[in-house]
Short mmCIF file of C-alpha atoms in Angstrom, two decimals:
data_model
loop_
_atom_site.label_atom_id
_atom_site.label_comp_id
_atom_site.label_asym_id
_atom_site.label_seq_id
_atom_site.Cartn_x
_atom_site.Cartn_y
_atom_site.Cartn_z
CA UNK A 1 0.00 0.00 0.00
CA UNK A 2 1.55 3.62 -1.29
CA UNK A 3 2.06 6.01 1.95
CA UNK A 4 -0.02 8.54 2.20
CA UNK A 5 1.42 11.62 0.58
CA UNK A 6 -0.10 15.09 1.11
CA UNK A 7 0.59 18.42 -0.62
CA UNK A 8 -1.33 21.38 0.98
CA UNK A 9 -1.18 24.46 -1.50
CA UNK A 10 -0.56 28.34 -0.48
CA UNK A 11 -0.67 31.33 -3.00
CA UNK A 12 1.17 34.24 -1.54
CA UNK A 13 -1.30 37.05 -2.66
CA UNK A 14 -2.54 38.62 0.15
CA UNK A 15 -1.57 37.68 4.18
CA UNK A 16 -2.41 34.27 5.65
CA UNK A 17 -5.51 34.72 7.94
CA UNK A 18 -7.75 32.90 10.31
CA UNK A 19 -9.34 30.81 7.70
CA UNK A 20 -6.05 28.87 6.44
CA UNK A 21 -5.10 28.49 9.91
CA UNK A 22 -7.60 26.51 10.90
CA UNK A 23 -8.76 25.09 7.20
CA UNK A 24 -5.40 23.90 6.22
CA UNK A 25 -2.21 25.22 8.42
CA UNK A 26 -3.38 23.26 11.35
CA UNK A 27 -4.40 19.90 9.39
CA UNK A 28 -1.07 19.42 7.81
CA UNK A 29 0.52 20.44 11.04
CA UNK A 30 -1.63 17.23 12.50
CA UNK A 31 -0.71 15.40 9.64
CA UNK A 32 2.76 15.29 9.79
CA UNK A 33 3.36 12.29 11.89
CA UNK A 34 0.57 10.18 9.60
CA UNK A 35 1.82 11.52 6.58
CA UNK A 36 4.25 12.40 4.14
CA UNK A 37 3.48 16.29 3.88
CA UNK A 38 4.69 18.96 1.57
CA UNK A 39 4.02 22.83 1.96
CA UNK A 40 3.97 24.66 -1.55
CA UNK A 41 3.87 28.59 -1.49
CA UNK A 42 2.76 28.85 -5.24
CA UNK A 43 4.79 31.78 -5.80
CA UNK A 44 4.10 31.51 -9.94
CA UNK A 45 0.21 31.81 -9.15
CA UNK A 46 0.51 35.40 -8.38
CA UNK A 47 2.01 36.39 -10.92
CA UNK A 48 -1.36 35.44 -13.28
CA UNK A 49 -2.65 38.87 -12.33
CA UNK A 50 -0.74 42.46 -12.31
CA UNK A 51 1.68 42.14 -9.64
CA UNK A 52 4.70 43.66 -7.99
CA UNK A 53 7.46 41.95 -8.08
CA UNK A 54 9.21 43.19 -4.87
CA UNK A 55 6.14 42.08 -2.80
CA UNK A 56 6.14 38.77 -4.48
CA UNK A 57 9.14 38.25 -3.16
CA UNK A 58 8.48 39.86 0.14
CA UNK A 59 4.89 37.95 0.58
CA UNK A 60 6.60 34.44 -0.31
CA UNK A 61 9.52 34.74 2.27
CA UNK A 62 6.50 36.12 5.09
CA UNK A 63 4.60 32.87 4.16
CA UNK A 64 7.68 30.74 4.96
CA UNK A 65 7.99 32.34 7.66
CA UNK A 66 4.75 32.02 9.44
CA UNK A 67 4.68 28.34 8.23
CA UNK A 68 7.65 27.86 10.14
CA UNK A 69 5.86 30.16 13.23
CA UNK A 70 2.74 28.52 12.94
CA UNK A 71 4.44 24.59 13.80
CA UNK A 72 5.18 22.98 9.82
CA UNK A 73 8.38 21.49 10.91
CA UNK A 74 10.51 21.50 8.01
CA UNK A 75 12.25 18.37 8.91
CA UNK A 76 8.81 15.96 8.54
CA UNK A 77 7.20 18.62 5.43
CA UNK A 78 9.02 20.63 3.20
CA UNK A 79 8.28 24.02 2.78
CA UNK A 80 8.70 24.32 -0.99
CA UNK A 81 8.73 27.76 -3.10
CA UNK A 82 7.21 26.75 -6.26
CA UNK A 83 9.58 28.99 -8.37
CA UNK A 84 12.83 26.79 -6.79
CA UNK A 85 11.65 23.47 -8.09
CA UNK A 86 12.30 24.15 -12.28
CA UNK A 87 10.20 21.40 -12.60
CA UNK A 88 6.86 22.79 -11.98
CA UNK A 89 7.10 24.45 -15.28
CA UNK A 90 8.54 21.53 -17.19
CA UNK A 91 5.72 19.24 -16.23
CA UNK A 92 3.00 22.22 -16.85
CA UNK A 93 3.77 22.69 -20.41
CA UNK A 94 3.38 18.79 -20.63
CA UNK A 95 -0.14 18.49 -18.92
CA UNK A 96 -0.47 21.42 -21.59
CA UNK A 97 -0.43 18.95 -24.25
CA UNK A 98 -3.17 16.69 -22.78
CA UNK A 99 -4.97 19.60 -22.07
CA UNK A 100 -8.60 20.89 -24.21
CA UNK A 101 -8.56 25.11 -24.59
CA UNK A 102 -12.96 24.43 -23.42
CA UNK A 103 -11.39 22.39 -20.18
CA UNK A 104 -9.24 25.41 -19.16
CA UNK A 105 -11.78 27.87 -20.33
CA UNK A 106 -14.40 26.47 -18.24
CA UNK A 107 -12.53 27.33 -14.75
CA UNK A 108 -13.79 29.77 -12.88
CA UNK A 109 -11.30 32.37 -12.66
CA UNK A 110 -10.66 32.75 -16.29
CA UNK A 111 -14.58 32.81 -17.03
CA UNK A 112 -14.85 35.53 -14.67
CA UNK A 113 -12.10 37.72 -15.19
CA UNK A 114 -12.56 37.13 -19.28
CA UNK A 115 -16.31 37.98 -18.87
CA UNK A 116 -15.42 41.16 -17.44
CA UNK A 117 -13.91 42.41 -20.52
CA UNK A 118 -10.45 43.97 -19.03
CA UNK A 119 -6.74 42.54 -19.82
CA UNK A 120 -6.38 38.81 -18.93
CA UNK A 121 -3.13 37.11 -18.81
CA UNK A 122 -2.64 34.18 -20.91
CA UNK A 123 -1.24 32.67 -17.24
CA UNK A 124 -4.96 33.14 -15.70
CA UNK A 125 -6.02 30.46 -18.42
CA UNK A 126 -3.23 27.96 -17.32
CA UNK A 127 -2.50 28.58 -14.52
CA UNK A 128 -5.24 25.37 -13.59
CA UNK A 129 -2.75 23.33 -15.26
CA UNK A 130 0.31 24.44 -13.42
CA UNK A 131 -1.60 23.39 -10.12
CA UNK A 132 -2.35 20.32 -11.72
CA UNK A 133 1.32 19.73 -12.23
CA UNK A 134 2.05 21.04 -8.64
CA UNK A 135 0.15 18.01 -7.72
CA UNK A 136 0.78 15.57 -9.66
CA UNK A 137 4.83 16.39 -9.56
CA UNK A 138 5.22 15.01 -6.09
CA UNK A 139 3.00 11.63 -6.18
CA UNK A 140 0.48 13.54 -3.99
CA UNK A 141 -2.63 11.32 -2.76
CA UNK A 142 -4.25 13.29 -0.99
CA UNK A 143 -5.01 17.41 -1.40
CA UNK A 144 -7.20 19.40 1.30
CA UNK A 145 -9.40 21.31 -1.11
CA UNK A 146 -11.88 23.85 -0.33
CA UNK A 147 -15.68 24.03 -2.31
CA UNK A 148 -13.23 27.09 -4.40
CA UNK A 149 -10.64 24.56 -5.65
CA UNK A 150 -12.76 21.41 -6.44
CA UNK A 151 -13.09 22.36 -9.86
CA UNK A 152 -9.53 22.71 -9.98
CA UNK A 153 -8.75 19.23 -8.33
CA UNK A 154 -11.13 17.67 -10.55
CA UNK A 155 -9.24 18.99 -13.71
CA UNK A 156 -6.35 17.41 -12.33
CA UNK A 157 -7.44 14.08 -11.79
CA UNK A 158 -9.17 13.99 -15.70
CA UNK A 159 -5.69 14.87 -17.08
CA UNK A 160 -3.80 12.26 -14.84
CA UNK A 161 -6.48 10.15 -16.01
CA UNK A 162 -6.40 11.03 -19.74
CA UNK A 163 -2.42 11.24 -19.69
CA UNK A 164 -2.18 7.72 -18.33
CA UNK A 165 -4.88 5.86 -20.41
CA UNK A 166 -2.83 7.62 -23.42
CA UNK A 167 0.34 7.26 -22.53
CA UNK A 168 0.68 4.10 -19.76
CA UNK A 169 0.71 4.43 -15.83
CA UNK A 170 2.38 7.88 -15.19
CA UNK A 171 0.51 10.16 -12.47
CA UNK A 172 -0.94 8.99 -9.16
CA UNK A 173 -4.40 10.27 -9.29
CA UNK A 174 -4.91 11.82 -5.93
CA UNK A 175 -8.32 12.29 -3.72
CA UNK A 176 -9.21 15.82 -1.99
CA UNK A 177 -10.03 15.82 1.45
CA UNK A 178 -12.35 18.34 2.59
CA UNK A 179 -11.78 20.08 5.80
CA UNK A 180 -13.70 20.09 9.06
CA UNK A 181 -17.09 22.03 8.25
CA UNK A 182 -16.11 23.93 12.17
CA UNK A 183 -12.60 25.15 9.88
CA UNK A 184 -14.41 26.49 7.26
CA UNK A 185 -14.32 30.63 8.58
CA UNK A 186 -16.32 33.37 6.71
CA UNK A 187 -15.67 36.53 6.59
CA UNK A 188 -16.85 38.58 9.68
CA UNK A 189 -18.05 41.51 8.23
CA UNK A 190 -19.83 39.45 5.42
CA UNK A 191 -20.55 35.81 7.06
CA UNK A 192 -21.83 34.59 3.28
CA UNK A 193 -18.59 34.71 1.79
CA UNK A 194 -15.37 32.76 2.89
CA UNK A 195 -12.52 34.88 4.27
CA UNK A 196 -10.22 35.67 1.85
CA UNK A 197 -6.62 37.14 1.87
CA UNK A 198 -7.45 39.77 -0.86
CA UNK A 199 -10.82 40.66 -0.51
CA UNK A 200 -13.53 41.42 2.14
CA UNK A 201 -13.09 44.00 5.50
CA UNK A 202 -14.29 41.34 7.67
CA UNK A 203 -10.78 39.32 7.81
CA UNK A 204 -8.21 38.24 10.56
CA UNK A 205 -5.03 38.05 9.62
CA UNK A 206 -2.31 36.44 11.61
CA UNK A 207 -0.12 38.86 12.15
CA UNK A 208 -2.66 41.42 12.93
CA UNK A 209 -1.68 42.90 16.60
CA UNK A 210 -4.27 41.85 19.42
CA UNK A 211 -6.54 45.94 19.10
CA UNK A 212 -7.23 44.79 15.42
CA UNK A 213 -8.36 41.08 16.47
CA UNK A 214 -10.15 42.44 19.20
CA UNK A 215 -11.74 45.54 17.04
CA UNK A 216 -12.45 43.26 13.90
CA UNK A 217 -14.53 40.44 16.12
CA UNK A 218 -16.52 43.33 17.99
CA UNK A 219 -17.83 44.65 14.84
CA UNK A 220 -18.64 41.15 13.40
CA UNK A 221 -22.34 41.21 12.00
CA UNK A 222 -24.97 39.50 14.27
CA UNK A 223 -28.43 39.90 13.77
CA UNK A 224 -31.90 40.56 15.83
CA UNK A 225 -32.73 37.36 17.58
CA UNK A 226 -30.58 37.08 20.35
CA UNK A 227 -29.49 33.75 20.72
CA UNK A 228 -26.42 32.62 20.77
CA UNK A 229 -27.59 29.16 18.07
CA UNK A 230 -26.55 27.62 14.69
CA UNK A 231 -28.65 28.67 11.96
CA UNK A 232 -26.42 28.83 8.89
CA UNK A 233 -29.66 30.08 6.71
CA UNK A 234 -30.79 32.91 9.44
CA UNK A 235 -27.91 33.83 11.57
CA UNK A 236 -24.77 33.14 9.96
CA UNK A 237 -22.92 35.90 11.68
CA UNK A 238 -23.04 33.90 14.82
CA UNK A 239 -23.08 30.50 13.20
CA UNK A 240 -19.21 31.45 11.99
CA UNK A 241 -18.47 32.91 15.85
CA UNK A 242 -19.38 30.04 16.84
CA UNK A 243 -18.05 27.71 14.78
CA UNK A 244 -14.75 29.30 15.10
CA UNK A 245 -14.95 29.19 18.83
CA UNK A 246 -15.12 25.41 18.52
CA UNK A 247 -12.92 25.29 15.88
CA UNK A 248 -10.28 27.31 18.62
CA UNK A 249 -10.95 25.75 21.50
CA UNK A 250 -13.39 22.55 20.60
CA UNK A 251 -15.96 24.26 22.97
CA UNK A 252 -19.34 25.45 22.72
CA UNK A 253 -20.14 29.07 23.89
CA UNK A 254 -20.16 29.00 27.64
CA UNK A 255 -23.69 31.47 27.30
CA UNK A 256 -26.25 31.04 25.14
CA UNK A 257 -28.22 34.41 25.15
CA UNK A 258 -25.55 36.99 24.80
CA UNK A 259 -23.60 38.20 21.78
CA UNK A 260 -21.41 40.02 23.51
CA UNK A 261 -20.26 37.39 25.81
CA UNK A 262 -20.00 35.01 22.67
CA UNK A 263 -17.66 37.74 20.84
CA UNK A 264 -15.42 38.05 23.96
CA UNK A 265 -15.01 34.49 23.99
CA UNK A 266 -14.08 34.30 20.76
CA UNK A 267 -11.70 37.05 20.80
CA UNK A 268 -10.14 35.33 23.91
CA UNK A 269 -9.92 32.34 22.07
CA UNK A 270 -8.47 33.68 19.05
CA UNK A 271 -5.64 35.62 21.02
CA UNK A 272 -4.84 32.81 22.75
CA UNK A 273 -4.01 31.10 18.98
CA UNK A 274 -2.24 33.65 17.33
CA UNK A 275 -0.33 35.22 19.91
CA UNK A 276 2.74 32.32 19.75
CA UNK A 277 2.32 32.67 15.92
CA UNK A 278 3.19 36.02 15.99
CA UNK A 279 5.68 36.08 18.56
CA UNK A 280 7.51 33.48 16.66
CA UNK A 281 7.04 35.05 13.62
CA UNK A 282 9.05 38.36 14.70
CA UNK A 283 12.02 35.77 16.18
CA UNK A 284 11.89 34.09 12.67
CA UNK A 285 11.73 37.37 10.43
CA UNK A 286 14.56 38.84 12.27
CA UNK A 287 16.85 35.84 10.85
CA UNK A 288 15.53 35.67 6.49
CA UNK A 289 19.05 34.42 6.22
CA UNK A 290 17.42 31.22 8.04
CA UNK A 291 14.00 31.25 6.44
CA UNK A 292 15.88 31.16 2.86
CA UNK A 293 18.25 28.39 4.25
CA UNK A 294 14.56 26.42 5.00
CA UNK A 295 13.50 27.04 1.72
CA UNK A 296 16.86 25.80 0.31
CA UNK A 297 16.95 22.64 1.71
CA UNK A 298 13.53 22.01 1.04
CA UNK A 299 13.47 22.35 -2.76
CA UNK A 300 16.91 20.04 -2.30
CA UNK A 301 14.43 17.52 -0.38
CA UNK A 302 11.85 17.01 -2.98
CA UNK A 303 13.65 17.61 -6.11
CA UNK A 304 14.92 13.79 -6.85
CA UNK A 305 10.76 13.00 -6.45
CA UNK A 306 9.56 16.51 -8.92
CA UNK A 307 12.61 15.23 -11.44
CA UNK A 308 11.82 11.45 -11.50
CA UNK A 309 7.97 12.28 -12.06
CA UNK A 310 9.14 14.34 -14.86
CA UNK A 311 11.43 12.18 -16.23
CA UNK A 312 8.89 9.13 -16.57
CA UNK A 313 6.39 12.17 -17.95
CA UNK A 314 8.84 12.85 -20.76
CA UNK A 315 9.55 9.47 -21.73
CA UNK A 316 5.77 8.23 -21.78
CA UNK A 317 4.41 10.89 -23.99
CA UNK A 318 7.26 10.70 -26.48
CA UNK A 319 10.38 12.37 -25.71
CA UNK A 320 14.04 11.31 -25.94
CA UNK A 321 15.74 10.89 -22.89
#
């Protein structure tokens, strides 16, 4: 039986917040005694939109960082920058070649940004195709995917699929696993959408000092019926308070009829998370030199896995060795 190999995904647009904490940070932290994990900061995704390049650069090395902060243990899962491993890109222009313009035109992304009639990069359109090769470069079995990537994930497995009936046994086809419905955090200011690093007022981010936690979970919308219950369809304000309460602590609120009691516990409990993170995270930034040296090894790590998976790529679908 193959060990179970997972590769959790992270595009460094925007700041890690509360939501990837507890939707994927803290699974593949759990993980990484069960399973062979790997930690990709998709560096090339960001660049599929208008970008600087400085705070590329700068928003990749803060990931790292509070990967590191936040307990990944580069030892057990490599923290891999996406743009260090060469073959990425090798095996995406591959998967390119199995690949139907409709399939990649159907994603969501492209179909929105395209429909909007500004300037789209010809990256937005493949850019489902590099993730599939993300994937599918390191043997990965297993992906935590959110409802937002399924599509995504399910492109993957059709060209694994397609590539090997074509070409003989070449990708492992891997499963999603969805996260804990109590890890799934919306945005506080808008409990209908999910958080999001890049959109959305309503968002904790981890680095965010403990007035701005505080201040952000204060103002988080309730409603009129003053009681502290789930109801996803009529209060989802305090449906997502709660659920991130239990998510924090694996406790229900301690009161049932008061909102403001429910928000203090939940700003308690969300302190009490993200203050290590962020103390660690100012130890860690103070030494890059050491952050880089992680990110070093770690490409080192999984490169002799990303080149053999592109070397039996090449040779199925036709290429000299």
């Amino acid at each position: 039986m193959a060990p179970t190999r997972r590769l959790t995904g992270f595009q460094p647009t925007g700041r890690l917040h509360l939501g990837n904490l507890l939707g994927a940070l803290r699974p593949l932290i759990a993980a990484q005694s069960a399973a062979e994990s790997i930690a990709l900061i998709a560096d090339l995704h960001a660049m599929t939109v208008d970008h600087h390049p400085s705070e590329v650069r700068a928003s990749a090395l803060e990931q790292a960082t509070l990967l590191l902060a936040a307990g990944v243990d580069p030892a057990r899962t490599p923290i891999v920058l996406q743009s260090q491993v060469r073959e990425h890109t090798e095996l995406h222009y591959l998967l390119e070649c199995v690949t139907g313009y409709g399939e990649a035109a159907r994603m969501i992304q492209f179909k929105e940004k395209s429909a909007g009639g500004g300037p789209v990069r010809l990256s937005l359109l493949t850019y489902p195709v590099l993730m599939s090769a993300d994937i599918l470069l390191y043997d990965a079995n297993q992906v935590p995917v959110g409802d937002d990537q399924s599509q995504h994930l399910e492109l993957t497995r059709t060209l694994a699929t397609r590539f090997n009936t074509r070409y003989g046994a070449t990708f492992t086809v891997p499963e999603g696993i969805r996260p804990d419905a109590a890890a799934r955090v919306m945005d506080m200011a808008d409990p209908t959408s999910k958080m999001s690093k890049t959109s959305g007022t309503g968002r904790i981010a981890l680095l965010d000092p403990p007035e701005v936690v505080r201040r952000t979970i204060a103002r988080a919308v309730t409603d009129e019926f003053a009681v502290v219950r789930r109801d996803p369809e009529r209060q989802p304000g305090i449906t997502n308070l709660i659920g991130i309460l239990a998510a924090c602590t694996g406790q229900e609120p301690a009161d049932q009829s008061s909102y403001g009691a429910l928000k203090r516990q939940v700003t308690d409990a969300v302190e009490a998370l993200l203050a290590p993170i962020r103390a660690r995270h100012a130890e860690l930034a103070d030494d890059p030199a050491y952050v880089r040296k992680v990110l070093a090894e770690s490409a080192e790590l999984v490169r002799p896995t990303a080149a053999t998976t592109v070397a039996r790529a090449r040779r199925a679908i036709g290429l000299l060795d």
